[in-house]
Amino acid sequence: MNEAVTPNNSKPPNGPVSSARGSARRLPAAVGAVALLAGALTACGGSSLEKEGGGSADGGSKGELVVGSAGFTESQIMAELYSKLLTKAGYSTTISKLKNRELYEPALEKGEIDVVPEYAATLAEFLNAKEHGPKAKPVASNDADKTVAALEKFTKPRGLKVLPAGDAVDQNAFAVSKDFAKKHKLKTLSDLGKSGEKIKLAASDECEERPFCRPGLEKTYDIDVTGLDPKGVGTTQAKEAVKDGTDQLVLTTTTDATLEDFGLVLLEDDKGLQNADNVLPVVNAKKAGGKNVSAALGKLTKVLTTEDLADLNRKVDAERQKPKDVAEDYLKSKKLL
């Protein structure tokens, strides 16, 4: 995702802003820790990884594939979805859970994992910074096609293949209470800027400097942000602060599954401040770059929506269902299993 940040129930987008649980998706791990853990991986997925097996649906197998998963709910659900579809397509699958992108991306390049659910803008900027340094000129934008094209320029030389992206997107988003929205007739961030209301923003510390957070709200939407309440991204404390009126706006993500519980509603990013963090599979081209894998995962890409992601997150985080059960039920509901 663009400067996306991840609430405690969702994924971590590209590195800028992040919450405690979302940091698994966005923030770099210490160099020493990365080297130590990455070195522990083995060619079959890594003995240091948590694994779950899955066999072939018809008793045979087109080969073994390792599906990577990061350490947040949405990634784990997506990995289960991928695993079940690949199993149905005749592969023997294993899910390997790694903490963050700093670990699973190198493993994907080495063929220690074969498939991973990713976010277009976030991965593009991650690889951009990896190749050109942390101050590299951004390559992602709010245009999904252009962002994916930029991403492919980084993945191909690394032996990776980007499969088609769908409509499902998990990116930074901003929410207000339903009462506040009704009182000031707010549906979009532009509406909030035009209202002239003074806004205290519940977000992470990084929001103060990130161009897609406070600076973007002020410059793009002319929103009068009077202060930042450092309660994290999409955390219970942050949403409670907006619910009770202590703050007026909260930074979360488009797949936050608990907004309704707090009486909150997202405001539309009508000027495209956030980058295109569409969900898409990225595979090791040599081991999983064939038509069969693309066809199997493409069935999910065609039907998965942002609303579906939020609902799947809710079932795991709020209802305490298991990711593998939620994934199976969803695929059956779409007649994909």
mmCIF file of C-alpha atoms in Angstrom:
data_model
loop_
_atom_site.group_PDB
_atom_site.id
_atom_site.type_symbol
_atom_site.label_atom_id
_atom_site.label_comp_id
_atom_site.label_asym_id
_atom_site.label_seq_id
_atom_site.Cartn_x
_atom_site.Cartn_y
_atom_site.Cartn_z
ATOM 1 C CA MET A 1 0.000 0.000 0.000
ATOM 2 C CA ASN A 2 1.078 3.527 -0.148
ATOM 3 C CA GLU A 3 2.210 4.948 3.092
ATOM 4 C CA ALA A 4 -0.282 2.540 4.330
ATOM 5 C CA VAL A 5 -0.454 1.622 7.898
ATOM 6 C CA THR A 6 -2.002 -1.375 9.456
ATOM 7 C CA PRO A 7 -4.509 -1.535 12.252
ATOM 8 C CA ASN A 8 -4.203 -4.198 14.879
ATOM 9 C CA ASN A 9 -6.528 -6.461 12.916
ATOM 10 C CA SER A 10 -5.107 -6.100 9.459
ATOM 11 C CA LYS A 11 -2.114 -6.092 7.199
ATOM 12 C CA PRO A 12 1.017 -3.900 7.170
ATOM 13 C CA PRO A 13 1.394 -1.959 3.945
ATOM 14 C CA ASN A 14 4.496 -0.220 2.682
ATOM 15 C CA GLY A 15 6.665 0.957 5.407
ATOM 16 C CA PRO A 16 5.635 4.457 6.458
ATOM 17 C CA VAL A 17 3.083 4.439 9.183
ATOM 18 C CA SER A 18 2.353 1.424 11.309
ATOM 19 C CA SER A 19 0.738 0.087 14.436
ATOM 20 C CA ALA A 20 2.144 -2.430 16.853
ATOM 21 C CA ARG A 21 0.712 -5.465 15.080
ATOM 22 C CA GLY A 22 0.843 -3.805 11.684
ATOM 23 C CA SER A 23 4.564 -3.226 12.023
ATOM 24 C CA ALA A 24 5.063 -6.775 10.871
ATOM 25 C CA ARG A 25 4.032 -5.584 7.458
ATOM 26 C CA ARG A 26 5.712 -2.221 7.340
ATOM 27 C CA LEU A 27 8.632 -1.535 9.611
ATOM 28 C CA PRO A 28 12.112 -2.975 8.923
ATOM 29 C CA ALA A 29 13.478 -5.389 11.459
ATOM 30 C CA ALA A 30 16.918 -4.851 12.955
ATOM 31 C CA VAL A 31 19.577 -5.764 10.414
ATOM 32 C CA GLY A 32 21.197 -8.289 12.684
ATOM 33 C CA ALA A 33 17.921 -10.030 13.413
ATOM 34 C CA VAL A 34 17.031 -10.182 9.752
ATOM 35 C CA ALA A 35 20.351 -11.714 8.834
ATOM 36 C CA LEU A 36 20.094 -14.267 11.607
ATOM 37 C CA LEU A 37 16.544 -15.332 10.841
ATOM 38 C CA ALA A 38 16.904 -15.231 7.081
ATOM 39 C CA GLY A 39 19.988 -17.407 7.331
ATOM 40 C CA ALA A 40 18.015 -19.965 9.281
ATOM 41 C CA LEU A 41 15.643 -20.616 6.405
ATOM 42 C CA THR A 42 16.132 -23.823 4.446
ATOM 43 C CA ALA A 43 15.495 -24.590 0.804
ATOM 44 C CA CYS A 44 12.235 -26.354 1.539
ATOM 45 C CA GLY A 45 10.657 -23.438 3.355
ATOM 46 C CA GLY A 46 12.845 -23.246 6.412
ATOM 47 C CA SER A 47 12.970 -25.368 9.519
ATOM 48 C CA SER A 48 12.628 -22.165 11.510
ATOM 49 C CA LEU A 49 9.237 -21.406 9.968
ATOM 50 C CA GLU A 50 5.904 -22.384 11.383
ATOM 51 C CA LYS A 51 4.351 -24.806 8.921
ATOM 52 C CA GLU A 52 0.946 -26.183 8.171
ATOM 53 C CA GLY A 53 0.561 -28.941 5.628
ATOM 54 C CA GLY A 54 -2.091 -29.308 3.021
ATOM 55 C CA GLY A 55 -2.032 -32.208 0.485
ATOM 56 C CA SER A 56 -3.410 -32.574 -2.930
ATOM 57 C CA ALA A 57 -7.170 -32.698 -3.456
ATOM 58 C CA ASP A 58 -7.055 -35.726 -5.747
ATOM 59 C CA GLY A 59 -4.414 -37.707 -3.889
ATOM 60 C CA GLY A 60 -1.805 -36.924 -6.546
ATOM 61 C CA SER A 61 0.395 -33.873 -6.790
ATOM 62 C CA LYS A 62 1.744 -31.500 -9.433
ATOM 63 C CA GLY A 63 4.538 -30.691 -7.006
ATOM 64 C CA GLU A 64 5.133 -29.012 -3.672
ATOM 65 C CA LEU A 65 4.577 -25.301 -3.106
ATOM 66 C CA VAL A 66 5.289 -23.250 0.005
ATOM 67 C CA VAL A 67 2.924 -20.327 0.602
ATOM 68 C CA GLY A 68 4.380 -17.504 2.683
ATOM 69 C CA SER A 69 2.458 -15.603 5.322
ATOM 70 C CA ALA A 70 3.397 -12.512 7.339
ATOM 71 C CA GLY A 71 2.556 -12.040 11.006
ATOM 72 C CA PHE A 72 -0.824 -10.335 10.753
ATOM 73 C CA THR A 73 -4.366 -11.603 10.385
ATOM 74 C CA GLU A 74 -5.078 -10.614 6.800
ATOM 75 C CA SER A 75 -1.873 -12.156 5.462
ATOM 76 C CA GLN A 76 -2.602 -15.394 7.287
ATOM 77 C CA ILE A 77 -6.105 -15.536 5.817
ATOM 78 C CA MET A 78 -4.803 -14.814 2.314
ATOM 79 C CA ALA A 79 -2.174 -17.541 2.673
ATOM 80 C CA GLU A 80 -4.886 -20.020 3.644
ATOM 81 C CA LEU A 81 -6.977 -18.979 0.637
ATOM 82 C CA TYR A 82 -4.005 -19.428 -1.688
ATOM 83 C CA SER A 83 -3.065 -22.751 -0.135
ATOM 84 C CA LYS A 84 -6.542 -24.220 -0.503
ATOM 85 C CA LEU A 85 -6.886 -23.119 -4.117
ATOM 86 C CA LEU A 86 -3.477 -24.533 -5.014
ATOM 87 C CA THR A 87 -4.308 -27.781 -3.247
ATOM 88 C CA LYS A 88 -7.502 -28.018 -5.292
ATOM 89 C CA ALA A 89 -5.419 -27.430 -8.415
ATOM 90 C CA GLY A 90 -3.343 -30.495 -7.568
ATOM 91 C CA TYR A 91 -0.370 -29.157 -5.638
ATOM 92 C CA SER A 92 0.887 -30.274 -2.254
ATOM 93 C CA THR A 93 1.038 -27.107 -0.157
ATOM 94 C CA THR A 94 2.665 -25.894 3.032
ATOM 95 C CA ILE A 95 2.178 -22.525 4.745
ATOM 96 C CA SER A 96 5.269 -20.930 6.261
ATOM 97 C CA LYS A 97 4.711 -18.008 8.626
ATOM 98 C CA LEU A 98 7.413 -15.346 8.742
ATOM 99 C CA LYS A 99 7.233 -12.183 10.798
ATOM 100 C CA ASN A 100 7.588 -9.555 8.099
ATOM 101 C CA ARG A 101 8.503 -8.614 4.537
ATOM 102 C CA GLU A 102 12.163 -8.198 5.446
ATOM 103 C CA LEU A 103 12.209 -11.968 5.982
ATOM 104 C CA TYR A 104 9.793 -13.391 3.436
ATOM 105 C CA GLU A 105 10.848 -11.339 0.404
ATOM 106 C CA PRO A 106 14.438 -12.667 0.375
ATOM 107 C CA ALA A 107 13.066 -16.170 1.013
ATOM 108 C CA LEU A 108 10.790 -15.769 -2.003
ATOM 109 C CA GLU A 109 13.739 -14.757 -4.195
ATOM 110 C CA LYS A 110 15.727 -17.797 -3.038
ATOM 111 C CA GLY A 111 12.842 -20.196 -3.668
ATOM 112 C CA GLU A 112 12.515 -21.060 0.014
ATOM 113 C CA ILE A 113 8.909 -19.980 -0.311
ATOM 114 C CA ASP A 114 7.079 -19.984 -3.641
ATOM 115 C CA VAL A 115 3.970 -17.818 -3.308
ATOM 116 C CA VAL A 116 3.061 -14.890 -1.080
ATOM 117 C CA PRO A 117 0.065 -12.510 -0.860
ATOM 118 C CA GLU A 118 1.267 -8.939 -1.352
ATOM 119 C CA TYR A 119 0.191 -5.313 -1.744
ATOM 120 C CA ALA A 120 1.180 -3.552 -4.962
ATOM 121 C CA ALA A 121 2.280 -0.121 -3.757
ATOM 122 C CA THR A 122 3.827 -1.339 -0.528
ATOM 123 C CA LEU A 123 5.984 -3.959 -2.211
ATOM 124 C CA ALA A 124 6.937 -1.564 -5.015
ATOM 125 C CA GLU A 125 8.230 0.999 -2.525
ATOM 126 C CA PHE A 126 9.884 -1.691 -0.412
ATOM 127 C CA LEU A 127 11.900 -2.931 -3.391
ATOM 128 C CA ASN A 128 12.477 0.639 -4.577
ATOM 129 C CA ALA A 129 14.080 1.501 -1.232
ATOM 130 C CA LYS A 130 15.978 -1.772 -1.205
ATOM 131 C CA GLU A 131 17.519 -0.979 -4.579
ATOM 132 C CA HIS A 132 17.877 2.796 -4.464
ATOM 133 C CA GLY A 133 17.954 3.608 -0.760
ATOM 134 C CA PRO A 134 15.379 4.944 1.736
ATOM 135 C CA LYS A 135 15.218 8.365 0.067
ATOM 136 C CA ALA A 136 14.468 6.994 -3.399
ATOM 137 C CA LYS A 137 11.896 8.851 -5.493
ATOM 138 C CA PRO A 138 8.497 7.117 -5.032
ATOM 139 C CA VAL A 139 7.389 4.832 -7.845
ATOM 140 C CA ALA A 140 3.897 3.948 -6.608
ATOM 141 C CA SER A 141 0.813 6.079 -7.132
ATOM 142 C CA ASN A 142 -2.960 5.862 -6.790
ATOM 143 C CA ASP A 143 -3.099 4.317 -10.280
ATOM 144 C CA ALA A 144 -3.161 0.523 -9.865
ATOM 145 C CA ASP A 145 -1.969 -0.310 -13.394
ATOM 146 C CA LYS A 146 0.971 2.099 -13.245
ATOM 147 C CA THR A 147 1.904 0.908 -9.759
ATOM 148 C CA VAL A 148 1.904 -2.745 -10.802
ATOM 149 C CA ALA A 149 3.989 -1.854 -13.877
ATOM 150 C CA ALA A 150 6.501 -0.090 -11.621
ATOM 151 C CA LEU A 151 6.539 -3.107 -9.305
ATOM 152 C CA GLU A 152 7.297 -5.493 -12.177
ATOM 153 C CA LYS A 153 10.461 -3.550 -13.033
ATOM 154 C CA PHE A 154 11.821 -4.526 -9.617
ATOM 155 C CA THR A 155 10.501 -8.091 -9.402
ATOM 156 C CA LYS A 156 11.582 -9.501 -12.788
ATOM 157 C CA PRO A 157 15.335 -9.042 -12.220
ATOM 158 C CA ARG A 158 14.918 -10.753 -8.849
ATOM 159 C CA GLY A 159 13.350 -13.868 -10.353
ATOM 160 C CA LEU A 160 9.884 -12.963 -9.124
ATOM 161 C CA LYS A 161 6.617 -12.779 -11.041
ATOM 162 C CA VAL A 162 3.676 -10.531 -10.203
ATOM 163 C CA LEU A 163 0.303 -12.100 -10.921
ATOM 164 C CA PRO A 164 -2.709 -9.926 -11.836
ATOM 165 C CA ALA A 165 -4.155 -7.648 -9.161
ATOM 166 C CA GLY A 166 -7.841 -7.488 -8.354
ATOM 167 C CA ASP A 167 -10.177 -4.881 -6.894
ATOM 168 C CA ALA A 168 -9.478 -5.744 -3.253
ATOM 169 C CA VAL A 169 -7.284 -3.087 -1.663
ATOM 170 C CA ASP A 170 -5.951 -2.539 1.842
ATOM 171 C CA GLN A 171 -4.636 0.975 2.294
ATOM 172 C CA ASN A 172 -4.569 3.780 4.808
ATOM 173 C CA ALA A 173 -7.956 5.319 5.511
ATOM 174 C CA PHE A 174 -9.495 7.872 7.866
ATOM 175 C CA ALA A 175 -12.684 7.542 9.880
ATOM 176 C CA VAL A 176 -14.968 9.776 11.960
ATOM 177 C CA SER A 177 -17.900 8.963 14.208
ATOM 178 C CA LYS A 178 -21.245 8.518 12.483
ATOM 179 C CA ASP A 179 -22.672 11.333 14.591
ATOM 180 C CA PHE A 180 -19.861 13.688 13.558
ATOM 181 C CA ALA A 181 -20.326 12.751 9.906
ATOM 182 C CA LYS A 182 -24.083 13.322 10.104
ATOM 183 C CA LYS A 183 -23.762 16.643 11.934
ATOM 184 C CA HIS A 184 -21.320 18.076 9.389
ATOM 185 C CA LYS A 185 -22.658 16.234 6.314
ATOM 186 C CA LEU A 186 -19.415 14.383 5.678
ATOM 187 C CA LYS A 187 -18.898 11.635 3.127
ATOM 188 C CA THR A 188 -15.442 12.467 1.813
ATOM 189 C CA LEU A 189 -12.187 13.917 3.089
ATOM 190 C CA SER A 190 -12.896 16.910 0.852
ATOM 191 C CA ASP A 191 -16.128 17.446 2.788
ATOM 192 C CA LEU A 192 -14.147 17.458 6.019
ATOM 193 C CA GLY A 193 -11.734 20.063 4.679
ATOM 194 C CA LYS A 194 -14.568 22.283 3.458
ATOM 195 C CA SER A 195 -16.323 22.038 6.824
ATOM 196 C CA GLY A 196 -13.577 24.096 8.466
ATOM 197 C CA GLU A 197 -13.770 21.939 11.593
ATOM 198 C CA LYS A 198 -10.672 21.765 13.772
ATOM 199 C CA ILE A 199 -9.514 18.172 13.863
ATOM 200 C CA LYS A 200 -7.489 16.233 16.410
ATOM 201 C CA LEU A 201 -6.139 13.101 14.742
ATOM 202 C CA ALA A 202 -5.652 9.766 16.502
ATOM 203 C CA ALA A 203 -2.781 8.040 14.712
ATOM 204 C CA SER A 204 0.794 6.807 15.070
ATOM 205 C CA ASP A 205 3.773 9.046 15.802
ATOM 206 C CA GLU A 206 5.000 8.644 12.215
ATOM 207 C CA CYS A 207 1.842 10.300 10.920
ATOM 208 C CA GLU A 208 3.303 13.694 11.800
ATOM 209 C CA GLU A 209 5.803 13.432 8.940
ATOM 210 C CA ARG A 210 4.362 10.939 6.467
ATOM 211 C CA PRO A 211 3.124 12.588 3.237
ATOM 212 C CA PHE A 212 0.073 10.333 3.124
ATOM 213 C CA CYS A 213 -0.935 11.176 6.679
ATOM 214 C CA ARG A 214 -1.074 14.584 8.432
ATOM 215 C CA PRO A 215 0.873 16.525 5.753
ATOM 216 C CA GLY A 216 -1.323 15.044 3.027
ATOM 217 C CA LEU A 217 -4.538 15.783 4.873
ATOM 218 C CA GLU A 218 -3.481 19.395 5.271
ATOM 219 C CA LYS A 219 -2.070 19.937 1.790
ATOM 220 C CA THR A 220 -4.436 17.845 -0.340
ATOM 221 C CA TYR A 221 -7.668 18.345 1.586
ATOM 222 C CA ASP A 222 -7.040 21.557 3.533
ATOM 223 C CA ILE A 223 -8.070 19.811 6.740
ATOM 224 C CA ASP A 224 -7.263 21.844 9.863
ATOM 225 C CA VAL A 225 -5.354 19.271 11.935
ATOM 226 C CA THR A 226 -4.737 20.970 15.263
ATOM 227 C CA GLY A 227 -2.940 18.095 16.916
ATOM 228 C CA LEU A 228 -1.898 14.456 16.796
ATOM 229 C CA ASP A 229 -2.981 11.982 19.462
ATOM 230 C CA PRO A 230 -0.344 9.176 19.342
ATOM 231 C CA LYS A 231 -2.614 6.221 19.993
ATOM 232 C CA GLY A 232 -1.487 4.059 17.055
ATOM 233 C CA VAL A 233 -3.132 2.973 13.823
ATOM 234 C CA GLY A 234 -6.598 1.485 14.101
ATOM 235 C CA THR A 235 -6.075 0.539 17.741
ATOM 236 C CA THR A 236 -8.932 0.189 20.192
ATOM 237 C CA GLN A 237 -7.674 3.249 22.086
ATOM 238 C CA ALA A 238 -7.570 5.350 18.933
ATOM 239 C CA LYS A 239 -11.082 4.406 17.887
ATOM 240 C CA GLU A 240 -12.427 4.887 21.408
ATOM 241 C CA ALA A 241 -10.995 8.428 21.393
ATOM 242 C CA VAL A 242 -12.984 9.278 18.263
ATOM 243 C CA LYS A 243 -16.065 7.515 19.534
ATOM 244 C CA ASP A 244 -16.143 9.571 22.737
ATOM 245 C CA GLY A 245 -15.234 12.835 20.988
ATOM 246 C CA THR A 246 -11.747 13.291 22.475
ATOM 247 C CA ASP A 247 -10.453 13.127 18.887
ATOM 248 C CA GLN A 248 -12.364 13.718 15.674
ATOM 249 C CA LEU A 249 -10.470 11.599 13.135
ATOM 250 C CA VAL A 250 -8.660 8.253 13.301
ATOM 251 C CA LEU A 251 -6.094 6.716 10.990
ATOM 252 C CA THR A 252 -6.940 3.111 10.163
ATOM 253 C CA THR A 253 -7.151 1.013 6.971
ATOM 254 C CA THR A 254 -9.807 0.171 4.409
ATOM 255 C CA THR A 255 -10.151 -3.375 5.746
ATOM 256 C CA ASP A 256 -10.541 -2.438 9.419
ATOM 257 C CA ALA A 257 -13.095 -4.958 10.618
ATOM 258 C CA THR A 258 -14.258 -3.203 13.792
ATOM 259 C CA LEU A 259 -15.331 0.309 12.729
ATOM 260 C CA GLU A 260 -19.012 -0.539 13.112
ATOM 261 C CA ASP A 261 -18.410 -1.652 16.693
ATOM 262 C CA PHE A 262 -17.207 1.859 17.543
ATOM 263 C CA GLY A 263 -19.865 3.703 15.566
ATOM 264 C CA LEU A 264 -17.298 4.947 13.055
ATOM 265 C CA VAL A 265 -17.450 5.444 9.303
ATOM 266 C CA LEU A 266 -14.707 5.860 6.695
ATOM 267 C CA LEU A 267 -14.457 9.087 4.724
ATOM 268 C CA GLU A 268 -13.787 8.578 1.030
ATOM 269 C CA ASP A 269 -10.292 9.464 -0.189
ATOM 270 C CA ASP A 270 -11.869 11.282 -3.144
ATOM 271 C CA LYS A 271 -8.652 12.941 -4.358
ATOM 272 C CA GLY A 272 -6.587 9.774 -4.286
ATOM 273 C CA LEU A 273 -4.158 10.669 -1.523
ATOM 274 C CA GLN A 274 -3.391 7.001 -0.831
ATOM 275 C CA ASN A 275 -1.470 4.750 -3.190
ATOM 276 C CA ALA A 276 -2.874 1.683 -4.942
ATOM 277 C CA ASP A 277 -2.277 -1.126 -2.480
ATOM 278 C CA ASN A 278 -4.263 -3.705 -4.386
ATOM 279 C CA VAL A 279 -3.870 -7.270 -3.180
ATOM 280 C CA LEU A 280 -2.031 -9.583 -5.569
ATOM 281 C CA PRO A 281 0.003 -12.802 -5.543
ATOM 282 C CA VAL A 282 3.763 -12.628 -6.059
ATOM 283 C CA VAL A 283 5.549 -15.866 -6.900
ATOM 284 C CA ASN A 284 9.002 -17.253 -7.475
ATOM 285 C CA ALA A 285 9.010 -17.270 -11.276
ATOM 286 C CA LYS A 286 11.037 -20.465 -11.632
ATOM 287 C CA LYS A 287 9.059 -22.556 -9.162
ATOM 288 C CA ALA A 288 5.531 -21.134 -9.391
ATOM 289 C CA GLY A 289 5.438 -18.934 -12.475
ATOM 290 C CA GLY A 290 3.442 -21.299 -14.669
ATOM 291 C CA LYS A 291 -0.094 -21.037 -15.985
ATOM 292 C CA ASN A 292 -1.567 -23.507 -13.481
ATOM 293 C CA VAL A 293 -0.660 -21.427 -10.422
ATOM 294 C CA SER A 294 -1.800 -18.220 -12.087
ATOM 295 C CA ALA A 295 -5.121 -19.773 -13.100
ATOM 296 C CA ALA A 296 -5.767 -21.202 -9.631
ATOM 297 C CA LEU A 297 -5.069 -17.957 -7.780
ATOM 298 C CA GLY A 298 -6.752 -15.851 -10.453
ATOM 299 C CA LYS A 299 -10.101 -17.345 -9.494
ATOM 300 C CA LEU A 300 -9.804 -15.686 -6.094
ATOM 301 C CA THR A 301 -8.449 -12.413 -7.454
ATOM 302 C CA LYS A 302 -11.506 -12.022 -9.677
ATOM 303 C CA VAL A 303 -14.033 -12.256 -6.827
ATOM 304 C CA LEU A 304 -12.259 -10.879 -3.741
ATOM 305 C CA THR A 305 -13.325 -7.375 -2.691
ATOM 306 C CA THR A 306 -12.160 -4.902 -0.053
ATOM 307 C CA GLU A 307 -15.414 -5.528 1.820
ATOM 308 C CA ASP A 308 -14.718 -9.273 1.745
ATOM 309 C CA LEU A 309 -11.295 -8.702 3.313
ATOM 310 C CA ALA A 310 -12.775 -6.622 6.105
ATOM 311 C CA ASP A 311 -15.370 -9.313 6.786
ATOM 312 C CA LEU A 312 -12.762 -12.085 6.802
ATOM 313 C CA ASN A 313 -10.598 -10.075 9.216
ATOM 314 C CA ARG A 314 -13.611 -9.513 11.457
ATOM 315 C CA LYS A 315 -14.395 -13.227 11.642
ATOM 316 C CA VAL A 316 -10.874 -13.990 12.809
ATOM 317 C CA ASP A 317 -10.206 -10.998 15.072
ATOM 318 C CA ALA A 318 -13.651 -10.365 16.523
ATOM 319 C CA GLU A 319 -15.305 -13.785 16.331
ATOM 320 C CA ARG A 320 -12.073 -15.704 17.029
ATOM 321 C CA GLN A 321 -12.540 -18.121 14.152
ATOM 322 C CA LYS A 322 -9.472 -19.849 12.713
ATOM 323 C CA PRO A 323 -8.017 -18.377 9.501
ATOM 324 C CA LYS A 324 -8.124 -21.746 7.745
ATOM 325 C CA ASP A 325 -11.818 -22.218 8.587
ATOM 326 C CA VAL A 326 -12.703 -18.693 7.504
ATOM 327 C CA ALA A 327 -10.805 -19.203 4.234
ATOM 328 C CA GLU A 328 -12.530 -22.495 3.503
ATOM 329 C CA ASP A 329 -15.997 -21.107 4.192
ATOM 330 C CA TYR A 330 -15.336 -18.113 1.944
ATOM 331 C CA LEU A 331 -14.104 -20.204 -0.961
ATOM 332 C CA LYS A 332 -17.107 -22.516 -0.660
ATOM 333 C CA SER A 333 -19.446 -19.504 -0.626
ATOM 334 C CA LYS A 334 -17.886 -18.390 -3.922
ATOM 335 C CA LYS A 335 -18.087 -21.946 -5.291
ATOM 336 C CA LEU A 336 -14.314 -22.120 -5.635
ATOM 337 C CA LEU A 337 -13.986 -25.329 -3.582
#
